[in-house]
Coordinates of C-alpha atoms and ligand atoms in Angstrom, one line a residue:
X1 CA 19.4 -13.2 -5.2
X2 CA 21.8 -10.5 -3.6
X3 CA 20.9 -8.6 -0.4
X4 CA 22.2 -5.5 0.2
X5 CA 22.0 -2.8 2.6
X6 CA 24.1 0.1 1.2
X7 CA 23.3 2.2 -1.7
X8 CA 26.8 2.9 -3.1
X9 CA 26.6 -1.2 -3.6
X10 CA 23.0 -0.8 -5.3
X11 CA 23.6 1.4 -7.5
X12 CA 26.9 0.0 -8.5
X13 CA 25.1 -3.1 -9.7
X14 CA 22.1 -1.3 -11.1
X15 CA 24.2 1.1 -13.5
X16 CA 23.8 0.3 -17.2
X17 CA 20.7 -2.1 -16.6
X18 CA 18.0 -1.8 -19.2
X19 CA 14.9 -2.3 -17.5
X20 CA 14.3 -2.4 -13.3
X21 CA 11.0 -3.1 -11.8
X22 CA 10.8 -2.0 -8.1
X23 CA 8.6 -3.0 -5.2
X24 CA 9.0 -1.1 -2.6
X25 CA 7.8 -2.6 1.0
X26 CA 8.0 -2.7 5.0
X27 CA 8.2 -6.9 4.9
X28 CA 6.5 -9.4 6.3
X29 CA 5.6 -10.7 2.4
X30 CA 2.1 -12.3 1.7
X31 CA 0.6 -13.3 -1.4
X32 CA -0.1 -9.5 -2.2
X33 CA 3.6 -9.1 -2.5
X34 CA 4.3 -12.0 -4.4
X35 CA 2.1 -10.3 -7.4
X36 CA 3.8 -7.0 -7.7
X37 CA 6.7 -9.2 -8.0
X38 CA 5.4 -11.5 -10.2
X39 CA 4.1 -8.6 -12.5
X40 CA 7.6 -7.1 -12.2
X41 CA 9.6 -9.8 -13.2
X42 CA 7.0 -10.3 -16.4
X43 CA 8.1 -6.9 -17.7
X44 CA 11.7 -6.0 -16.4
X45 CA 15.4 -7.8 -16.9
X46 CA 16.2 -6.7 -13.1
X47 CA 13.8 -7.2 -10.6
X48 CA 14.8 -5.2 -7.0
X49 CA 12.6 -5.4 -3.7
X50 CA 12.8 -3.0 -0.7
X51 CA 11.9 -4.1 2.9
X52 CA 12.0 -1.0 5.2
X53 CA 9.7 -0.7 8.0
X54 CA 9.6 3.6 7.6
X55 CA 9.5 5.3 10.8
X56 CA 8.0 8.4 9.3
X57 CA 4.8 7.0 8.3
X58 CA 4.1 5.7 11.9
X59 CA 2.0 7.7 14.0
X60 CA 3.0 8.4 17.4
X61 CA 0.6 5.4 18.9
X62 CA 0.9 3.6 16.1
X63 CA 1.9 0.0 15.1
X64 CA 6.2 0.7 14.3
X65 CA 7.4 -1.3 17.3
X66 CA 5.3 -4.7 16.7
X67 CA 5.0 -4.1 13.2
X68 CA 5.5 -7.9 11.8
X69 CA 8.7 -9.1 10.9
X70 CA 10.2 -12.6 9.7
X71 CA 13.1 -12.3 7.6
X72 CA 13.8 -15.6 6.8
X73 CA 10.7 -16.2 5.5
X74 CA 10.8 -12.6 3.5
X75 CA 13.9 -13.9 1.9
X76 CA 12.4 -17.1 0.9
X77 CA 9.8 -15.5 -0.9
X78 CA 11.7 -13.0 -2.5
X79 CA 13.8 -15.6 -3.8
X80 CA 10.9 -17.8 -4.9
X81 CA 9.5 -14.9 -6.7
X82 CA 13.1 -14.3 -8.6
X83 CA 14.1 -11.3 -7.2
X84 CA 17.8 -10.2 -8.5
X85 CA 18.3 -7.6 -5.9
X86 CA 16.8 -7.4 -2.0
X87 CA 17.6 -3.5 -0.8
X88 CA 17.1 -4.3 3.2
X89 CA 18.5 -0.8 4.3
X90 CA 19.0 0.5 7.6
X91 CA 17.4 3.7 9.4
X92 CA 20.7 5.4 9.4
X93 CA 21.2 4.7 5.5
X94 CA 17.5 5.7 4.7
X95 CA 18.1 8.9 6.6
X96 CA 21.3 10.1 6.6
X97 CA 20.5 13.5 7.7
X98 CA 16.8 13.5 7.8
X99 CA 17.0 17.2 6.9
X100 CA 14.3 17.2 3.9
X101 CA 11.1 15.9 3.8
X102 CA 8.1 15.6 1.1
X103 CA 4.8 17.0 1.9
X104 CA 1.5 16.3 0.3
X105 CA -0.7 19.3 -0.6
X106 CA -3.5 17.5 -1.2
X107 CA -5.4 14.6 -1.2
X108 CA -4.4 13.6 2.3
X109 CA -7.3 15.2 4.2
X110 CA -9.8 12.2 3.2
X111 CA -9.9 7.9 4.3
X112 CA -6.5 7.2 5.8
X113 CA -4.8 10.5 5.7
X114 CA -7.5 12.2 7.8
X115 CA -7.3 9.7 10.8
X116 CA -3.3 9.3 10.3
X117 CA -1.9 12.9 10.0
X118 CA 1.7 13.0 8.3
X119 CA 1.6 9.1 7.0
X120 CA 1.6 10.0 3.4
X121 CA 4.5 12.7 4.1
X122 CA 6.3 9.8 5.5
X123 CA 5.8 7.7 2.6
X124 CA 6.2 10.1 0.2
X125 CA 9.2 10.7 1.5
X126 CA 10.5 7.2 1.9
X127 CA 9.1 6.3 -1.8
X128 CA 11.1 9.5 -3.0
X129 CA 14.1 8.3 -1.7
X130 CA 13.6 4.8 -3.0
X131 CA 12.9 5.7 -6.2
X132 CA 16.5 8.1 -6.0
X133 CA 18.3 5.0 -5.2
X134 CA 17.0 2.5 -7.2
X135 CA 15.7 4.8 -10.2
X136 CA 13.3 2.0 -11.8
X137 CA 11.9 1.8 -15.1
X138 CA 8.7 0.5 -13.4
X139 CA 7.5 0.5 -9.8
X140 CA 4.5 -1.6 -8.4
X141 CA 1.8 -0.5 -6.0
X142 CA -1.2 -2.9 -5.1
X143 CA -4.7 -1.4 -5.1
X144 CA -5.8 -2.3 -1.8
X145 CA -3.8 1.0 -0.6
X146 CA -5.9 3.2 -3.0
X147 CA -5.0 6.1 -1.9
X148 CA -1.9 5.8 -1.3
X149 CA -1.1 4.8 -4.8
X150 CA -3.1 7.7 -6.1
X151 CA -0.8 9.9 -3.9
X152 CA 2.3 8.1 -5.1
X153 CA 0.8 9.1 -8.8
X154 CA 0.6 12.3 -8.0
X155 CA 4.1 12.7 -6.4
X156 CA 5.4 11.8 -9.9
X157 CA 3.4 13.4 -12.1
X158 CA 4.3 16.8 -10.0
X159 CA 8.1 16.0 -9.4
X160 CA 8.2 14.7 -13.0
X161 CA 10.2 11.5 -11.4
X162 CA 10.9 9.1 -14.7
X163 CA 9.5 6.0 -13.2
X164 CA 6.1 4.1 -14.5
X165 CA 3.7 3.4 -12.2
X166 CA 1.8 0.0 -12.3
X167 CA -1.5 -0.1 -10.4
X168 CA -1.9 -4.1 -8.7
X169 CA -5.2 -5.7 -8.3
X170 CA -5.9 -6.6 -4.9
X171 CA -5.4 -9.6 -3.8
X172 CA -7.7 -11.6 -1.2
X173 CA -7.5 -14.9 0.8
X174 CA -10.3 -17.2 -0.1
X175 CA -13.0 -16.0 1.6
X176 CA -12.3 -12.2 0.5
X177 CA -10.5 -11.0 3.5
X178 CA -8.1 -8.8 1.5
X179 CA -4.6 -9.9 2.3
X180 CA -2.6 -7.9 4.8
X181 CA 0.5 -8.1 6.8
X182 CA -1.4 -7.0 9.3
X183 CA -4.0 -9.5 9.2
X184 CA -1.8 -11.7 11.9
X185 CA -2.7 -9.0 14.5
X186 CA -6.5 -10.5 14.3
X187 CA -8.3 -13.0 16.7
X188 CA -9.9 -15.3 15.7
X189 CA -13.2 -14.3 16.5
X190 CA -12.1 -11.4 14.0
X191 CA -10.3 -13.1 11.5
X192 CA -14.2 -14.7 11.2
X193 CA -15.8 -11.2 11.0
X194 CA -13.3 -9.6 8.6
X195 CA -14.4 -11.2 5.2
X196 CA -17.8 -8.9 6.5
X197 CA -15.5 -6.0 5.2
X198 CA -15.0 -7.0 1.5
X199 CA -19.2 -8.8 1.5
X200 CA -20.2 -5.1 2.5
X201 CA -18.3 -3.6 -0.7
X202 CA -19.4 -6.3 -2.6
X203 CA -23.2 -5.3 -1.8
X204 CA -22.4 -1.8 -2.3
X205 CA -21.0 -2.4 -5.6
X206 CA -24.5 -4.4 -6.4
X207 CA -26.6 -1.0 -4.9
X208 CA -24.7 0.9 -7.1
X209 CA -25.0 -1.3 -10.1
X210 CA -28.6 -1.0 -9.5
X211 CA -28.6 2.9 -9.4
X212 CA -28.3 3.4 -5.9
X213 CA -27.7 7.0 -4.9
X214 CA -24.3 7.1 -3.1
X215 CA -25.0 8.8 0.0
X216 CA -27.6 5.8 0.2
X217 CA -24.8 2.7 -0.1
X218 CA -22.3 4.5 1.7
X219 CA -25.4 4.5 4.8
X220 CA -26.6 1.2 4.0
X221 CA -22.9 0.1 4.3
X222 CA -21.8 1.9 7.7
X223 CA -25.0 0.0 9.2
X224 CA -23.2 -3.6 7.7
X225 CA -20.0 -2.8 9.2
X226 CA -21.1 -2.9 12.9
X227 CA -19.3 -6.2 14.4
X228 CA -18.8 -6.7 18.0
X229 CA -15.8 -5.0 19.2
X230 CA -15.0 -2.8 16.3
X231 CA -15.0 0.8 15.5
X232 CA -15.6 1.9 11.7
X233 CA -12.9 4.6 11.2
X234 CA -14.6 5.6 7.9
X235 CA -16.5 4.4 5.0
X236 CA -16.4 7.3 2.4
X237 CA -16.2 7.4 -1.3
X238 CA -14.1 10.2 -3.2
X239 CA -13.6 10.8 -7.1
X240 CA -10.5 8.8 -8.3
X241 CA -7.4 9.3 -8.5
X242 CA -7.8 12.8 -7.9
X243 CA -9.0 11.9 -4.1
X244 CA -11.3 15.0 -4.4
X245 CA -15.0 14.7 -4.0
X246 CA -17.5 12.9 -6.0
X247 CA -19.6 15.4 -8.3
X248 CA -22.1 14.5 -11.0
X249 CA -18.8 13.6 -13.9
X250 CA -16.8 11.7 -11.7
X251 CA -16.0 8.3 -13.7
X252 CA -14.2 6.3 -11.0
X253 CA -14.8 6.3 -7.5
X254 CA -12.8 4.8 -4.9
X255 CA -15.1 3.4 -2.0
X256 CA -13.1 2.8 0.9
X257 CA -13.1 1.5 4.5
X258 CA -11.5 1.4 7.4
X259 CA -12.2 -0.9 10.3
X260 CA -10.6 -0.5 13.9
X261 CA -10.6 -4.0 15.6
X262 CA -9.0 -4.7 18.9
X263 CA -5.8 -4.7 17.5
X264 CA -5.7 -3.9 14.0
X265 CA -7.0 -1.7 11.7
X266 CA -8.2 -2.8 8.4
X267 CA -8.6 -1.0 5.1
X268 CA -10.6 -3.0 1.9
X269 CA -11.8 -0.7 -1.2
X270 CA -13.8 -0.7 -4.1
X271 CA -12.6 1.4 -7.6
X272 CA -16.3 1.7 -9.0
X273 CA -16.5 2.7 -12.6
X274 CA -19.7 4.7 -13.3
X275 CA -21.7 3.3 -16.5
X276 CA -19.2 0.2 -17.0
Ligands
PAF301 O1 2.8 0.1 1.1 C1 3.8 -0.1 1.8 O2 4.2 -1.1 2.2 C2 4.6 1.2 2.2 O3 3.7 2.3 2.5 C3 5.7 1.6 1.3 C4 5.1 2.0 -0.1 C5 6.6 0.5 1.1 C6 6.4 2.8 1.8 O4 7.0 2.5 3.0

Protein backbone atom coordinates (compact mmCIF):
# COMPACT_ATOMS: atom_id res chain seq x y z
CA UNK A 1 0.00 0.00 0.00
CA UNK A 2 1.23 3.52 -1.03
CA UNK A 3 0.21 6.68 0.84
CA UNK A 4 0.10 9.75 -0.76
CA UNK A 5 -0.79 13.21 -0.09
CA UNK A 6 -0.51 15.06 -3.49
CA UNK A 7 -2.59 14.62 -6.46
CA UNK A 8 -0.05 15.21 -9.23
CA UNK A 9 1.46 11.76 -7.54
CA UNK A 10 -2.24 10.13 -7.63
CA UNK A 11 -3.07 10.61 -10.66
CA UNK A 12 0.25 9.78 -12.03
CA UNK A 13 -0.18 6.28 -10.68
CA UNK A 14 -3.87 6.02 -11.47
CA UNK A 15 -3.45 6.86 -15.37
CA UNK A 16 -4.13 3.95 -17.71
CA UNK A 17 -5.68 1.72 -14.76
CA UNK A 18 -8.73 -0.31 -15.91
CA UNK A 19 -10.89 -0.41 -13.11
CA UNK A 20 -10.60 1.96 -9.54
CA UNK A 21 -12.96 1.42 -6.71
CA UNK A 22 -12.95 4.52 -4.33
CA UNK A 23 -13.94 5.03 -0.70
CA UNK A 24 -13.97 8.08 0.23
CA UNK A 25 -13.73 8.84 4.19
CA UNK A 26 -12.77 11.23 7.26
CA UNK A 27 -10.85 8.10 9.15
CA UNK A 28 -10.98 6.65 12.13
CA UNK A 29 -11.93 3.09 10.16
CA UNK A 30 -14.40 0.60 11.78
CA UNK A 31 -15.88 -2.44 10.46
CA UNK A 32 -18.32 -0.23 8.29
CA UNK A 33 -15.20 0.74 6.37
CA UNK A 34 -13.68 -2.36 6.05
CA UNK A 35 -16.92 -3.45 3.82
CA UNK A 36 -16.92 -0.75 1.31
CA UNK A 37 -13.38 -1.85 0.98
CA UNK A 38 -13.95 -5.25 0.89
CA UNK A 39 -16.77 -4.78 -1.73
CA UNK A 40 -14.28 -2.58 -3.67
CA UNK A 41 -11.54 -4.76 -3.91
CA UNK A 42 -14.20 -7.77 -5.11
CA UNK A 43 -14.95 -5.67 -8.21
CA UNK A 44 -11.92 -3.33 -9.11
CA UNK A 45 -7.95 -4.10 -10.08
CA UNK A 46 -7.04 -0.73 -8.06
CA UNK A 47 -8.51 -0.18 -4.93
CA UNK A 48 -7.91 3.77 -3.50
CA UNK A 49 -9.13 5.05 0.11
CA UNK A 50 -9.41 8.73 1.09
CA UNK A 51 -9.06 9.92 4.79
CA UNK A 52 -9.93 13.65 5.00
CA UNK A 53 -11.62 15.01 7.99
CA UNK A 54 -13.66 17.97 5.55
CA UNK A 55 -13.91 21.16 7.22
CA UNK A 56 -16.82 22.23 5.09
CA UNK A 57 -19.21 19.85 6.31
CA UNK A 58 -18.60 20.80 10.01
CA UNK A 59 -20.99 23.09 11.45
CA UNK A 60 -19.83 25.93 13.37
CA UNK A 61 -20.30 24.04 16.99
CA UNK A 62 -19.82 20.96 15.60
CA UNK A 63 -17.52 17.96 16.19
CA UNK A 64 -14.20 19.05 13.44
CA UNK A 65 -11.75 19.69 16.34
CA UNK A 66 -12.19 16.25 18.38
CA UNK A 67 -13.36 14.49 15.45
CA UNK A 68 -11.55 10.88 16.13
CA UNK A 69 -8.30 10.21 14.72
CA UNK A 70 -5.72 7.19 14.93
CA UNK A 71 -3.62 6.87 11.99
CA UNK A 72 -1.71 4.09 12.65
CA UNK A 73 -4.49 2.10 13.23
CA UNK A 74 -6.30 3.57 9.95
CA UNK A 75 -3.29 2.39 8.09
CA UNK A 76 -3.37 -0.98 9.45
CA UNK A 77 -6.72 -1.54 8.34
CA UNK A 78 -6.39 -0.14 5.02
CA UNK A 79 -3.64 -2.36 4.48
CA UNK A 80 -5.37 -5.43 5.93
CA UNK A 81 -8.25 -4.71 3.64
CA UNK A 82 -5.73 -4.48 0.44
CA UNK A 83 -5.83 -1.10 -0.34
CA UNK A 84 -3.31 -0.16 -3.38
CA UNK A 85 -3.50 3.51 -2.85
CA UNK A 86 -4.27 5.64 0.66
CA UNK A 87 -5.03 9.54 -0.67
CA UNK A 88 -4.35 11.24 3.01
CA UNK A 89 -4.49 14.86 1.66
CA UNK A 90 -3.97 18.01 3.31
CA UNK A 91 -6.49 21.12 3.74
CA UNK A 92 -4.29 23.25 1.61
CA UNK A 93 -4.23 20.43 -1.24
CA UNK A 94 -8.09 19.76 -0.92
CA UNK A 95 -8.66 23.49 -1.25
CA UNK A 96 -6.32 25.14 -3.13
CA UNK A 97 -8.29 28.27 -3.62
CA UNK A 98 -11.59 27.34 -2.07
CA UNK A 99 -13.15 29.64 -4.64
CA UNK A 100 -16.04 27.13 -5.92
CA UNK A 101 -18.39 25.27 -4.06
CA UNK A 102 -21.36 22.73 -4.85
CA UNK A 103 -24.70 23.46 -3.55
CA UNK A 104 -27.64 21.15 -3.15
CA UNK A 105 -31.01 22.31 -4.44
CA UNK A 106 -32.87 19.91 -2.87
CA UNK A 107 -33.29 17.25 -0.67
CA UNK A 108 -31.30 18.83 2.14
CA UNK A 109 -34.23 20.48 3.90
CA UNK A 110 -35.25 17.03 5.67
CA UNK A 111 -33.34 14.33 8.66
CA UNK A 112 -29.79 15.67 8.84
CA UNK A 113 -29.67 18.47 6.37
CA UNK A 114 -32.47 20.29 8.29
CA UNK A 115 -30.65 20.33 11.78
CA UNK A 116 -27.05 20.71 10.00
CA UNK A 117 -27.37 23.60 7.42
CA UNK A 118 -24.61 23.57 4.62
CA UNK A 119 -23.16 19.79 5.59
CA UNK A 120 -24.25 18.31 2.37
CA UNK A 121 -22.78 21.41 0.36
CA UNK A 122 -19.62 20.60 2.19
CA UNK A 123 -19.70 17.15 1.18
CA UNK A 124 -20.84 17.54 -2.05
CA UNK A 125 -18.19 19.55 -2.55
CA UNK A 126 -15.49 17.44 -1.03
CA UNK A 127 -16.97 14.20 -2.87
CA UNK A 128 -16.75 16.34 -6.14
CA UNK A 129 -13.37 17.02 -5.80
CA UNK A 130 -12.54 13.49 -4.84
CA UNK A 131 -14.13 11.94 -7.46
CA UNK A 132 -11.92 14.84 -9.93
CA UNK A 133 -8.87 13.43 -8.58
CA UNK A 134 -9.30 9.99 -8.32
CA UNK A 135 -11.98 9.54 -11.21
CA UNK A 136 -13.14 5.88 -10.09
CA UNK A 137 -14.94 3.40 -11.99
CA UNK A 138 -16.88 2.67 -8.77
CA UNK A 139 -17.29 4.58 -5.52
CA UNK A 140 -18.79 3.01 -2.23
CA UNK A 141 -21.18 4.66 0.15
CA UNK A 142 -22.62 2.74 3.24
CA UNK A 143 -26.37 2.95 3.86
CA UNK A 144 -26.34 4.04 7.32
CA UNK A 145 -25.81 7.74 5.85
CA UNK A 146 -29.05 7.39 3.76
CA UNK A 147 -29.29 10.50 2.78
CA UNK A 148 -26.34 11.36 2.21
CA UNK A 149 -25.84 8.65 -0.33
CA UNK A 150 -29.08 9.59 -2.04
CA UNK A 151 -27.63 13.17 -2.35
CA UNK A 152 -24.29 11.81 -3.62
CA UNK A 153 -26.73 9.94 -6.30
CA UNK A 154 -28.19 12.84 -7.25
CA UNK A 155 -25.00 14.95 -7.56
CA UNK A 156 -24.01 12.48 -10.34
CA UNK A 157 -26.92 11.86 -11.99
CA UNK A 158 -27.20 15.88 -12.47
CA UNK A 159 -23.45 16.57 -13.10
CA UNK A 160 -23.40 13.48 -15.31
CA UNK A 161 -19.93 12.50 -13.32
CA UNK A 162 -18.91 8.85 -14.88
CA UNK A 163 -18.48 7.11 -11.66
CA UNK A 164 -20.89 4.08 -10.37
CA UNK A 165 -22.28 4.30 -7.30
CA UNK A 166 -22.56 1.24 -4.90
CA UNK A 167 -25.06 1.47 -2.12
CA UNK A 168 -23.31 -0.57 1.36
CA UNK A 169 -25.56 -2.34 3.74
CA UNK A 170 -25.13 -1.13 7.07
CA UNK A 171 -23.14 -2.60 9.23
CA UNK A 172 -23.87 -3.10 13.12
CA UNK A 173 -21.89 -4.33 16.27
CA UNK A 174 -23.53 -7.34 17.81
CA UNK A 175 -26.12 -6.00 19.61
CA UNK A 176 -27.40 -3.63 16.60
CA UNK A 177 -25.76 -0.48 17.58
CA UNK A 178 -25.02 0.54 13.99
CA UNK A 179 -21.26 1.06 13.83
CA UNK A 180 -19.90 4.63 13.90
CA UNK A 181 -16.70 6.42 14.31
CA UNK A 182 -18.40 8.36 16.48
CA UNK A 183 -19.65 5.73 18.72
CA UNK A 184 -16.24 6.29 20.97
CA UNK A 185 -17.82 9.68 22.00
CA UNK A 186 -20.49 7.48 24.09
CA UNK A 187 -20.56 6.59 27.88
CA UNK A 188 -21.15 3.85 28.92
CA UNK A 189 -24.39 4.23 30.35
CA UNK A 190 -25.11 5.19 26.55
CA UNK A 191 -23.26 2.84 24.72
CA UNK A 192 -26.08 0.50 26.83
CA UNK A 193 -29.03 2.67 25.60
CA UNK A 194 -27.92 3.00 21.98
CA UNK A 195 -28.80 -0.56 20.58
CA UNK A 196 -32.60 1.13 21.79
CA UNK A 197 -32.07 3.05 18.44
CA UNK A 198 -31.87 0.20 15.90
CA UNK A 199 -34.77 -2.25 18.44
CA UNK A 200 -37.09 0.94 17.78
CA UNK A 201 -36.60 0.62 13.78
CA UNK A 202 -36.81 -2.83 14.12
CA UNK A 203 -40.43 -2.55 15.75
CA UNK A 204 -41.31 -0.06 13.37
CA UNK A 205 -40.45 -2.15 10.54
CA UNK A 206 -42.74 -5.00 12.34
CA UNK A 207 -45.85 -2.04 12.58
CA UNK A 208 -45.40 -1.56 9.22
CA UNK A 209 -45.23 -5.01 8.08
CA UNK A 210 -48.48 -5.32 9.87
CA UNK A 211 -50.10 -2.32 7.97
CA UNK A 212 -49.43 0.22 10.43
CA UNK A 213 -50.31 3.72 9.12
CA UNK A 214 -46.95 5.72 9.11
CA UNK A 215 -47.82 8.72 10.92
CA UNK A 216 -48.74 5.94 13.61
CA UNK A 217 -45.05 4.12 13.76
CA UNK A 218 -43.25 7.19 13.34
CA UNK A 219 -45.44 8.27 16.89
CA UNK A 220 -45.22 5.04 18.39
CA UNK A 221 -41.40 5.28 17.69
CA UNK A 222 -40.63 8.99 19.00
CA UNK A 223 -42.36 7.71 22.39
CA UNK A 224 -39.44 4.51 22.24
CA UNK A 225 -36.72 6.84 21.72
CA UNK A 226 -36.92 8.75 25.12
CA UNK A 227 -33.70 7.54 27.17
CA UNK A 228 -32.37 9.60 30.02
CA UNK A 229 -30.24 12.24 28.88
CA UNK A 230 -30.99 12.41 25.28
CA UNK A 231 -32.76 14.60 22.83
CA UNK A 232 -34.42 12.98 19.63
CA UNK A 233 -33.31 15.43 16.83
CA UNK A 234 -35.77 13.73 14.47
CA UNK A 235 -37.47 10.52 13.52
CA UNK A 236 -39.12 11.21 10.06
CA UNK A 237 -39.66 9.08 7.08
CA UNK A 238 -39.39 10.52 3.40
CA UNK A 239 -39.86 8.72 -0.12
CA UNK A 240 -36.50 7.27 -1.26
CA UNK A 241 -33.99 8.28 -2.91
CA UNK A 242 -35.76 11.13 -4.02
CA UNK A 243 -35.78 12.49 -0.15
CA UNK A 244 -39.15 14.09 -0.99
CA UNK A 245 -42.33 13.22 0.93
CA UNK A 246 -44.02 10.06 1.28
CA UNK A 247 -47.41 9.94 -0.85
CA UNK A 248 -49.72 7.03 -1.54
CA UNK A 249 -46.95 5.42 -4.65
CA UNK A 250 -43.94 5.76 -2.80
CA UNK A 251 -42.12 2.22 -2.96
CA UNK A 252 -39.16 2.75 -0.67
CA UNK A 253 -39.04 4.76 2.34
CA UNK A 254 -36.19 5.72 4.24
CA UNK A 255 -37.04 5.84 8.09
CA UNK A 256 -34.52 7.74 9.85
CA UNK A 257 -33.32 8.89 13.20
CA UNK A 258 -31.38 11.00 14.94
CA UNK A 259 -30.45 10.88 18.56
CA UNK A 260 -28.54 13.71 20.47
CA UNK A 261 -26.77 12.19 23.55
CA UNK A 262 -24.45 14.06 25.81
CA UNK A 263 -21.83 13.97 23.40
CA UNK A 264 -22.76 12.46 20.29
CA UNK A 265 -25.24 12.40 17.91
CA UNK A 266 -26.44 9.23 16.44
CA UNK A 267 -28.18 8.49 13.17
CA UNK A 268 -29.58 4.53 12.49
CA UNK A 269 -32.22 4.10 9.43
CA UNK A 270 -34.51 1.85 7.98
CA UNK A 271 -35.02 1.61 3.76
CA UNK A 272 -38.67 0.02 4.07
CA UNK A 273 -39.93 -1.44 0.82
CA UNK A 274 -43.73 -1.13 0.53
CA UNK A 275 -45.44 -4.65 -0.39
CA UNK A 276 -41.97 -6.72 -0.31
O1 LIG B 1 -19.29 9.70 4.99
C1 LIG B 1 -18.22 10.29 5.20
O2 LIG B 1 -17.32 9.82 5.90
C2 LIG B 1 -18.02 11.68 4.60
O3 LIG B 1 -19.18 12.42 4.63
C3 LIG B 1 -17.40 11.65 3.20
C4 LIG B 1 -18.34 11.00 2.18
C5 LIG B 1 -16.08 10.92 3.21
C6 LIG B 1 -17.14 13.08 2.71
O4 LIG B 1 -16.26 13.76 3.57
Amino acid sequence: MKIMQSVEQLREVLAGQTSIGFVPTMGFLHEGHASLLKQARQDNDIVVLSIFVNPTQFGPNEDLDRYPRDEQRDQRLAQAAGVDYLFYPTNDVMYPLDMARVTVRSGDDVLCGASRPGHFDGVLTVVSKLFNIVQPTRAYFGLKDAQQLALIEGYVADYFVPVEIKRCPIIREVDGLAKSSRNVYLSEAEREQAPGIQQALQEAKQALDAGTPLETVLAQTRASLHFEGTTIDYVEAVAYPTLGPVNPTTKTILLAVAVQFKSARLIDNLLYTRGA
